[in-house]
Short mmCIF file of C-alpha atoms in Angstrom, two decimals:
data_model
loop_
_atom_site.label_atom_id
_atom_site.label_comp_id
_atom_site.label_asym_id
_atom_site.label_seq_id
_atom_site.Cartn_x
_atom_site.Cartn_y
_atom_site.Cartn_z
CA MET A 29 -90.61 99.46 90.49
CA CYS A 30 -90.11 101.85 87.42
CA CYS A 31 -90.57 100.43 84.02
CA ILE A 32 -87.93 101.20 81.29
CA LEU A 33 -89.94 103.73 79.47
CA ASN A 34 -90.53 105.76 82.67
CA LEU A 35 -86.90 105.52 83.68
CA TYR A 36 -85.89 106.80 80.01
CA SER A 37 -88.39 109.77 80.13
CA MET A 38 -87.34 110.66 83.69
CA LEU A 39 -83.65 110.61 82.85
CA VAL A 40 -84.00 112.52 79.88
CA ASN A 41 -86.04 115.29 81.95
CA ARG A 42 -83.60 115.15 84.57
CA LEU A 43 -80.59 115.88 82.04
CA ASN A 44 -82.19 119.07 81.10
CA SER A 45 -82.46 120.02 84.57
CA TYR A 46 -78.85 119.31 85.16
CA GLN A 47 -78.00 121.46 82.39
CA LYS A 48 -79.93 124.28 83.92
CA LEU A 49 -78.52 123.90 87.22
CA GLU A 50 -74.85 123.95 85.63
CA GLU A 51 -75.74 127.24 83.93
CA LEU A 52 -77.30 128.74 86.90
CA ARG A 53 -74.48 128.05 89.29
CA GLN A 54 -71.82 128.39 86.52
CA SER A 55 -70.15 124.99 87.69
CA LYS A 56 -70.26 121.33 86.98
CA LEU A 57 -72.80 119.01 88.55
CA ILE A 58 -72.63 115.59 90.11
CA VAL A 59 -75.59 114.08 91.77
CA TYR A 60 -75.29 111.81 94.61
CA VAL A 61 -78.33 110.34 96.77
CA THR A 62 -78.40 107.52 99.03
CA GLY A 63 -81.83 106.20 99.50
CA ASP A 64 -83.91 106.11 102.60
CA ARG A 65 -86.87 103.96 101.31
CA PRO A 66 -88.01 102.26 104.73
CA GLY A 67 -86.66 98.70 104.69
CA LEU A 68 -84.24 99.43 101.78
CA GLU A 69 -81.98 102.08 103.52
CA THR A 70 -78.54 102.81 102.04
CA GLN A 71 -75.62 104.89 103.32
CA ILE A 72 -72.43 106.78 102.45
CA SER A 73 -69.89 103.98 101.94
CA PRO A 74 -66.19 103.58 100.92
CA GLU A 75 -67.13 102.06 97.54
CA ILE A 76 -68.52 105.17 95.93
CA LEU A 77 -64.91 106.71 95.80
CA GLU A 78 -63.98 104.58 92.47
CA TYR A 79 -67.26 105.74 90.84
CA PHE A 80 -66.89 109.50 91.81
CA VAL A 81 -63.37 109.27 90.37
CA ARG A 82 -64.85 108.53 86.90
CA HIS A 83 -67.35 111.36 87.04
CA LEU A 84 -64.74 113.88 88.23
CA ASP A 85 -62.31 112.83 85.32
CA ASN A 86 -64.84 113.44 82.85
CA LEU A 87 -65.41 117.15 84.14
CA GLN A 88 -61.91 117.89 83.38
CA ASN A 89 -60.63 119.87 86.30
CA SER A 90 -63.57 122.53 86.44
CA ASP A 91 -63.20 125.72 88.31
CA LYS A 92 -66.24 124.89 90.31
CA ILE A 93 -68.19 121.73 91.24
CA SER A 94 -71.66 121.56 92.72
CA LEU A 95 -72.42 118.36 94.67
CA PHE A 96 -76.53 117.72 94.62
CA LEU A 97 -76.55 115.62 97.94
CA TYR A 98 -79.20 113.81 99.56
CA THR A 99 -78.33 111.35 102.40
CA ARG A 100 -79.31 110.29 105.73
CA GLY A 101 -75.40 109.76 106.57
CA GLY A 102 -73.03 106.78 106.37
CA ASP A 103 -69.59 106.17 106.96
CA THR A 104 -67.09 109.03 108.19
CA MET A 105 -64.25 108.21 106.56
CA ALA A 106 -65.91 108.04 103.17
CA ALA A 107 -67.33 111.35 103.61
CA TRP A 108 -64.12 112.74 104.61
CA SER A 109 -62.45 111.07 101.77
CA LEU A 110 -65.17 112.36 99.21
CA ILE A 111 -64.62 115.87 100.35
CA ASN A 112 -60.95 115.79 99.43
CA LEU A 113 -61.17 113.83 96.40
CA ILE A 114 -63.47 116.26 94.81
CA LYS A 115 -61.19 119.32 96.02
CA GLN A 116 -58.47 117.86 93.99
CA PHE A 117 -60.90 118.49 90.84
CA CYS A 118 -61.76 122.18 91.32
CA LYS A 119 -60.93 125.51 92.99
CA GLU A 120 -64.61 125.85 94.42
CA PHE A 121 -66.70 123.42 95.73
CA GLU A 122 -70.35 123.76 96.86
CA VAL A 123 -73.12 121.38 97.99
CA ILE A 124 -76.78 121.73 97.05
CA ILE A 125 -79.08 120.23 99.52
CA PRO A 126 -82.77 119.63 98.30
CA SER A 127 -83.95 118.13 101.45
CA LYS A 128 -81.75 116.05 103.88
CA ALA A 129 -77.83 115.74 104.21
CA ARG A 130 -77.41 114.55 107.50
CA SER A 131 -74.73 113.02 109.81
CA ALA A 132 -71.87 112.34 107.25
CA GLY A 133 -73.91 114.33 104.79
CA THR A 134 -73.60 117.27 107.06
CA LEU A 135 -69.80 116.46 107.27
CA ILE A 136 -69.68 116.76 103.42
CA SER A 137 -71.35 120.07 103.42
CA LEU A 138 -69.12 121.36 106.16
CA GLY A 139 -66.15 120.77 103.52
CA ALA A 140 -67.91 123.00 100.92
CA ASN A 141 -66.85 126.39 100.40
CA LYS A 142 -70.81 127.22 99.95
CA ILE A 143 -73.90 125.34 101.03
CA VAL A 144 -77.21 126.04 99.07
CA MET A 145 -80.13 124.79 101.20
CA THR A 146 -83.75 125.14 100.04
CA LYS A 147 -86.56 126.12 102.57
CA GLN A 148 -87.00 122.30 103.53
CA ALA A 149 -83.30 121.26 103.18
CA THR A 150 -81.66 120.25 106.85
CA LEU A 151 -78.43 119.45 108.10
CA GLY A 152 -78.15 117.53 111.43
CA PRO A 153 -75.62 116.29 114.22
CA ILE A 154 -72.59 114.54 113.19
CA ASP A 155 -72.62 112.08 116.15
CA PRO A 156 -72.64 109.33 113.65
CA SER A 157 -74.92 106.20 113.63
CA LEU A 158 -73.12 103.11 112.89
CA ASN A 159 -74.97 100.74 110.38
CA THR A 160 -72.91 97.29 109.96
CA PRO A 161 -73.97 93.72 109.42
CA LEU A 162 -73.22 93.21 113.27
CA ASN A 163 -75.79 95.88 114.32
CA PRO A 164 -78.96 94.28 116.07
CA GLN A 165 -81.87 93.50 113.45
CA ASN A 166 -84.57 96.10 113.10
CA PRO A 167 -87.79 94.76 114.67
CA ALA A 168 -89.81 96.90 112.27
CA PHE A 169 -88.73 94.74 108.98
CA PRO A 170 -88.84 91.39 110.57
CA GLN A 171 -89.24 89.49 107.07
CA ASN A 172 -85.97 91.35 105.86
CA PRO A 173 -83.08 89.98 107.73
CA GLN A 174 -80.78 92.57 106.05
CA ALA A 175 -82.74 95.51 107.88
CA ARG A 176 -80.47 96.74 110.86
CA LEU A 177 -81.09 99.04 113.74
CA PRO A 178 -78.45 101.93 113.49
CA VAL A 179 -76.45 102.30 116.46
CA SER A 180 -75.94 106.04 117.57
CA VAL A 181 -72.50 106.99 119.04
CA GLU A 182 -74.22 109.66 121.23
CA SER A 183 -77.01 107.12 122.39
CA ILE A 184 -74.48 104.54 123.64
CA ARG A 185 -72.81 107.46 125.67
CA GLY A 186 -76.10 108.63 127.02
CA TYR A 187 -77.00 105.13 128.18
CA ILE A 188 -73.88 105.17 130.15
CA ASP A 189 -74.46 108.72 131.57
CA LEU A 190 -77.90 107.81 132.43
CA ALA A 191 -76.86 105.16 134.59
CA LYS A 192 -74.03 107.27 136.25
CA GLN A 193 -75.60 110.73 136.51
CA GLU A 194 -79.26 109.97 136.76
CA LEU A 195 -79.55 106.65 138.68
CA GLY A 196 -76.36 107.55 140.48
CA VAL A 197 -74.74 104.25 139.71
CA GLN A 198 -70.77 104.63 140.77
CA SER A 199 -69.74 101.02 141.53
CA GLU A 200 -67.33 99.91 138.97
CA ASN A 201 -68.86 96.37 139.32
CA ASN A 202 -72.24 97.92 138.66
CA LEU A 203 -71.19 99.88 135.84
CA THR A 204 -69.53 96.55 134.52
CA ASN A 205 -72.69 94.75 134.53
CA ILE A 206 -74.62 97.46 132.87
CA PHE A 207 -72.10 97.71 129.99
CA LEU A 208 -72.19 93.81 129.81
CA HIS A 209 -75.87 94.08 129.62
CA LEU A 210 -75.59 96.54 126.83
CA SER A 211 -73.24 94.21 125.14
CA ASN A 212 -76.00 91.56 124.96
CA PHE A 213 -77.90 93.72 122.75
CA VAL A 214 -75.31 95.49 120.81
CA HIS A 215 -72.22 93.47 119.33
CA PRO A 216 -68.92 94.33 121.47
CA LEU A 217 -67.22 95.09 118.03
CA VAL A 218 -69.93 97.85 117.28
CA LEU A 219 -69.48 99.18 120.82
CA GLY A 220 -65.74 99.59 120.27
CA ASP A 221 -66.29 101.30 116.81
CA THR A 222 -68.60 104.07 118.75
CA TYR A 223 -65.61 105.07 120.53
CA ARG A 224 -63.28 105.40 117.75
CA VAL A 225 -65.67 107.15 115.58
CA ARG A 226 -66.79 109.41 118.19
CA THR A 227 -63.13 110.93 118.59
CA GLN A 228 -62.66 110.79 115.00
CA ILE A 229 -65.51 112.64 114.20
CA LYS A 230 -64.62 115.58 116.48
CA THR A 231 -61.23 115.94 114.76
CA LEU A 232 -62.48 115.90 111.23
CA SER A 233 -65.30 118.45 111.88
CA ARG A 234 -62.67 121.02 113.43
CA LYS A 235 -60.78 120.97 110.16
CA LEU A 236 -63.72 121.39 108.40
CA VAL A 237 -65.40 123.89 110.30
CA ALA A 238 -62.16 125.97 110.33
CA GLN A 239 -62.99 126.67 106.52
CA HIS A 240 -66.34 128.60 107.42
CA THR A 241 -64.83 130.88 110.48
CA THR A 242 -61.15 131.42 111.90
CA ASP A 243 -62.78 132.07 115.62
CA GLY A 244 -61.37 129.34 117.68
CA GLU A 245 -64.41 129.83 120.31
CA GLN A 246 -66.89 129.62 117.65
CA ILE A 247 -65.22 126.75 115.99
CA GLU A 248 -65.58 124.78 119.43
CA LYS A 249 -69.05 125.80 120.03
CA ILE A 250 -70.06 124.45 116.36
CA VAL A 251 -68.32 121.12 116.85
CA SER A 252 -69.54 120.70 120.12
CA PHE A 253 -73.20 121.39 119.19
CA LEU A 254 -72.97 119.23 116.02
CA CYS A 255 -71.29 116.39 117.90
CA SER A 256 -73.14 116.16 121.02
CA ASP A 257 -75.02 119.29 122.51
CA SER A 258 -78.00 119.12 119.83
CA GLY A 259 -79.38 116.55 122.47
CA SER A 260 -80.33 113.95 119.49
CA HIS A 261 -79.13 112.82 116.28
CA ASP A 262 -82.46 113.48 114.64
CA TYR A 263 -82.40 117.03 115.47
CA PRO A 264 -82.86 118.93 112.13
CA ILE A 265 -80.90 122.13 111.49
CA TYR A 266 -82.69 124.58 108.94
CA ARG A 267 -80.89 127.04 107.00
CA ARG A 268 -81.57 129.91 109.14
CA GLU A 269 -79.94 128.18 111.97
CA ALA A 270 -76.99 127.10 110.05
CA ARG A 271 -76.43 130.43 109.01
CA ASP A 272 -77.34 132.78 111.93
CA GLU A 273 -76.34 130.60 114.87
CA LEU A 274 -73.70 128.29 113.48
CA GLY A 275 -72.04 130.81 111.23
CA LEU A 276 -72.01 128.53 108.20
CA ASN A 277 -71.75 130.06 104.82
CA ILE A 278 -75.37 129.17 103.67
CA GLU A 279 -76.99 130.53 100.41
CA LYS A 280 -80.90 130.59 99.89
CA PRO A 281 -81.75 129.76 96.23
CA ASN A 282 -84.05 132.24 94.45
CA ASP A 283 -87.20 131.11 92.96
CA GLU A 284 -85.71 129.92 89.63
CA LEU A 285 -82.90 127.90 91.18
CA TYR A 286 -85.19 126.53 93.83
CA SER A 287 -87.68 125.14 91.05
CA VAL A 288 -84.98 123.30 89.21
CA ILE A 289 -83.58 121.84 92.37
CA ASP A 290 -87.02 120.71 93.28
CA GLU A 291 -87.47 119.10 89.71
CA VAL A 292 -84.65 117.07 90.06
CA PHE A 293 -85.15 115.74 93.54
CA THR A 294 -88.76 115.13 92.71
CA SER A 295 -87.51 113.06 89.74
CA ILE A 296 -85.05 110.98 91.75
CA GLN A 297 -87.52 110.59 94.56
CA GLU A 298 -89.88 108.91 92.22
CA GLU A 299 -87.26 106.72 90.64
CA LEU A 300 -85.96 105.53 93.85
CA GLU A 301 -89.40 105.12 95.38
CA LEU A 302 -88.19 107.10 98.55
CA LEU A 303 -91.80 107.61 99.69
CA ASN A 304 -92.80 103.88 99.41
CA MET A 305 -92.30 101.34 102.09
CA PHE A 306 -90.45 98.12 101.18
CA ASP A 307 -93.13 95.65 102.14
CA ILE A 308 -92.91 92.20 100.71
CA GLY A 309 -96.58 91.62 101.32
CA THR A 310 -97.89 94.21 99.44
CA ILE A 311 -95.48 93.76 96.53
CA VAL A 312 -96.36 90.30 96.05
CA GLY A 313 -100.02 90.88 96.53
CA ASN A 314 -101.93 87.94 95.36
CA HIS A 315 -98.96 86.42 93.37
CA ASN A 316 -96.85 83.38 94.57
CA SER A 317 -93.82 85.37 93.46
CA VAL A 318 -92.68 88.44 91.89
CA ASN A 319 -89.35 89.61 90.25
CA TYR A 320 -88.13 92.67 91.48
CA SER A 321 -85.43 95.17 90.68
CA PHE A 322 -85.06 98.23 93.22
CA ARG A 323 -82.79 101.08 92.37
CA ARG A 324 -81.19 102.24 95.65
CA VAL A 325 -78.31 104.83 95.27
CA LEU A 326 -77.58 107.26 92.17
CA ILE A 327 -74.22 109.02 91.37
CA GLU A 328 -75.06 110.83 88.19
CA SER A 329 -73.77 113.69 85.98
CA ILE A 330 -74.32 114.75 82.52
CA VAL A 331 -70.79 113.77 81.17
CA GLY A 332 -70.31 110.87 83.46
CA GLY A 333 -73.59 108.92 83.02
CA THR A 334 -75.35 107.08 85.91
CA ASP A 335 -74.03 104.54 88.50
CA VAL A 336 -76.80 103.09 90.26
CA PHE A 337 -76.93 100.62 93.27
CA VAL A 338 -79.51 97.88 92.56
CA SER A 339 -81.07 94.89 94.33
CA GLU A 340 -82.34 92.21 92.24
CA GLY A 341 -84.11 89.00 92.85
CA MET A 342 -87.66 87.32 93.40
CA LEU A 343 -90.04 87.54 96.35
CA ILE A 344 -91.62 84.29 97.19
CA LYS A 345 -94.68 83.60 98.90
CA SER A 346 -95.49 80.20 100.57
CA GLN A 347 -98.31 79.14 102.68
CA PHE A 348 -98.17 76.31 105.29
CA PRO A 349 -101.26 74.83 107.26
CA VAL A 350 -101.21 75.65 111.11
CA GLN A 351 -102.76 73.12 113.34
CA PRO A 352 -106.06 74.40 114.66
CA GLN A 353 -106.40 75.48 118.39
CA PHE A 354 -109.65 73.48 118.86
CA GLN A 355 -110.64 70.09 117.50
CA ASN A 356 -112.63 70.24 113.92
CA GLY A 357 -111.72 74.02 114.17
CA PRO A 358 -111.07 75.96 110.74
CA ALA A 359 -108.23 75.50 108.82
CA THR A 360 -105.49 78.30 108.76
CA PHE A 361 -102.52 79.09 107.03
CA ARG A 362 -99.33 80.86 108.00
CA THR A 363 -97.72 82.71 105.30
CA VAL A 364 -94.19 83.14 104.83
CA PHE A 365 -92.15 85.49 102.30
CA GLU A 366 -88.91 84.95 101.01
CA ASP A 367 -86.52 87.46 99.62
CA ASN A 368 -84.40 85.47 97.04
CA ARG A 369 -81.79 88.17 96.05
CA THR A 370 -79.98 87.19 92.92
CA PHE A 371 -78.11 90.42 92.34
CA GLU A 372 -76.88 93.43 94.43
CA GLY A 373 -74.12 95.81 93.39
CA TRP A 374 -73.43 98.55 91.22
CA LYS A 375 -74.56 99.06 87.30
CA TYR A 376 -73.52 101.70 84.97
CA GLU A 377 -75.85 103.30 82.56
CA PRO A 378 -74.58 105.88 79.96
CA SER A 379 -76.72 108.88 80.01
CA GLN A 380 -75.01 111.53 77.81
CA LYS A 381 -77.87 113.07 75.70
CA GLN A 382 -76.07 112.04 72.41
CA GLU A 383 -75.78 108.44 73.67
CA ILE A 384 -79.46 107.88 74.66
CA ALA A 385 -81.55 106.04 72.06
CA GLN A 386 -85.11 105.63 72.51
CA PRO A 387 -85.97 102.05 73.95
CA GLU A 388 -87.79 99.88 71.41
CA VAL A 389 -91.39 99.00 72.17
CA SER A 390 -92.87 95.71 71.18
CA VAL A 391 -96.61 95.88 70.31
#
């Protein structure tokens, strides 16, 4: 949990880096990062569109807009809407990828005229993973009831194909039983959404890939690879493969540009604590309770300020005596943690250089 002074310092430095990026790219910059901190993951969602509108309005119809993007994915239609929204405000649209732009993030990248990828940047298959409140609880985080397992569209298809092709199940009754067994672990509404989304993603990706090539056969090859043929939702597509095999319009940043991109991403990575697992026991430590404020998503620009998605509350530790297994055995206690979340939503923070005031420090 970054303190106010650290946040202020990071923001000032980041604004300077944003200005450098705009000068190097001859464009206006918007930064969009969905956090993937383990246990506090976030994703692209429809609610971001209204926040993007304000940033875009402040850019005043620039000829070129650069979207600095880091995400593991999210809502397909939100990604599609974001592409079309940004393109209404510029003549040229590019995406800058410092590290990951997976799933719906790859879909956004396909909508750009150019994709700037660092040496560690990756795109990924766009067979989307659904992440809804109806998804199964993530067993890796039993203390966080909001942690859900993403359900991959292609994993559902793979499960059925395994039964039919590898195990030779052909009987309709047996296939029905296999499907019903699956529905005991994955909510039927989530299963229904996987079919809808799979059809939708192929249609959208064809439209976007057509911006990179007019070769119909190449378009189908790219769509098939991104939607199913890659074999895994986690398959990483580095810039060489994206450029040489998929035929996307990829740019390799020079040393100066790479340095600025890395400065920005390192700052955001620290602010959102992307490398720190959300572990309640570690955070509470020896205390009985700890107040928290976790920053989880950023939408940011020089002229538009910062829209940040925040979770706030108190982590509470309680201990209860456990009946000894043997008579006169040593007393033991069971520790239980409670996440008393008091606020979860978006906050706006002005970040224009002329409006930033040095925070007062009490001594």
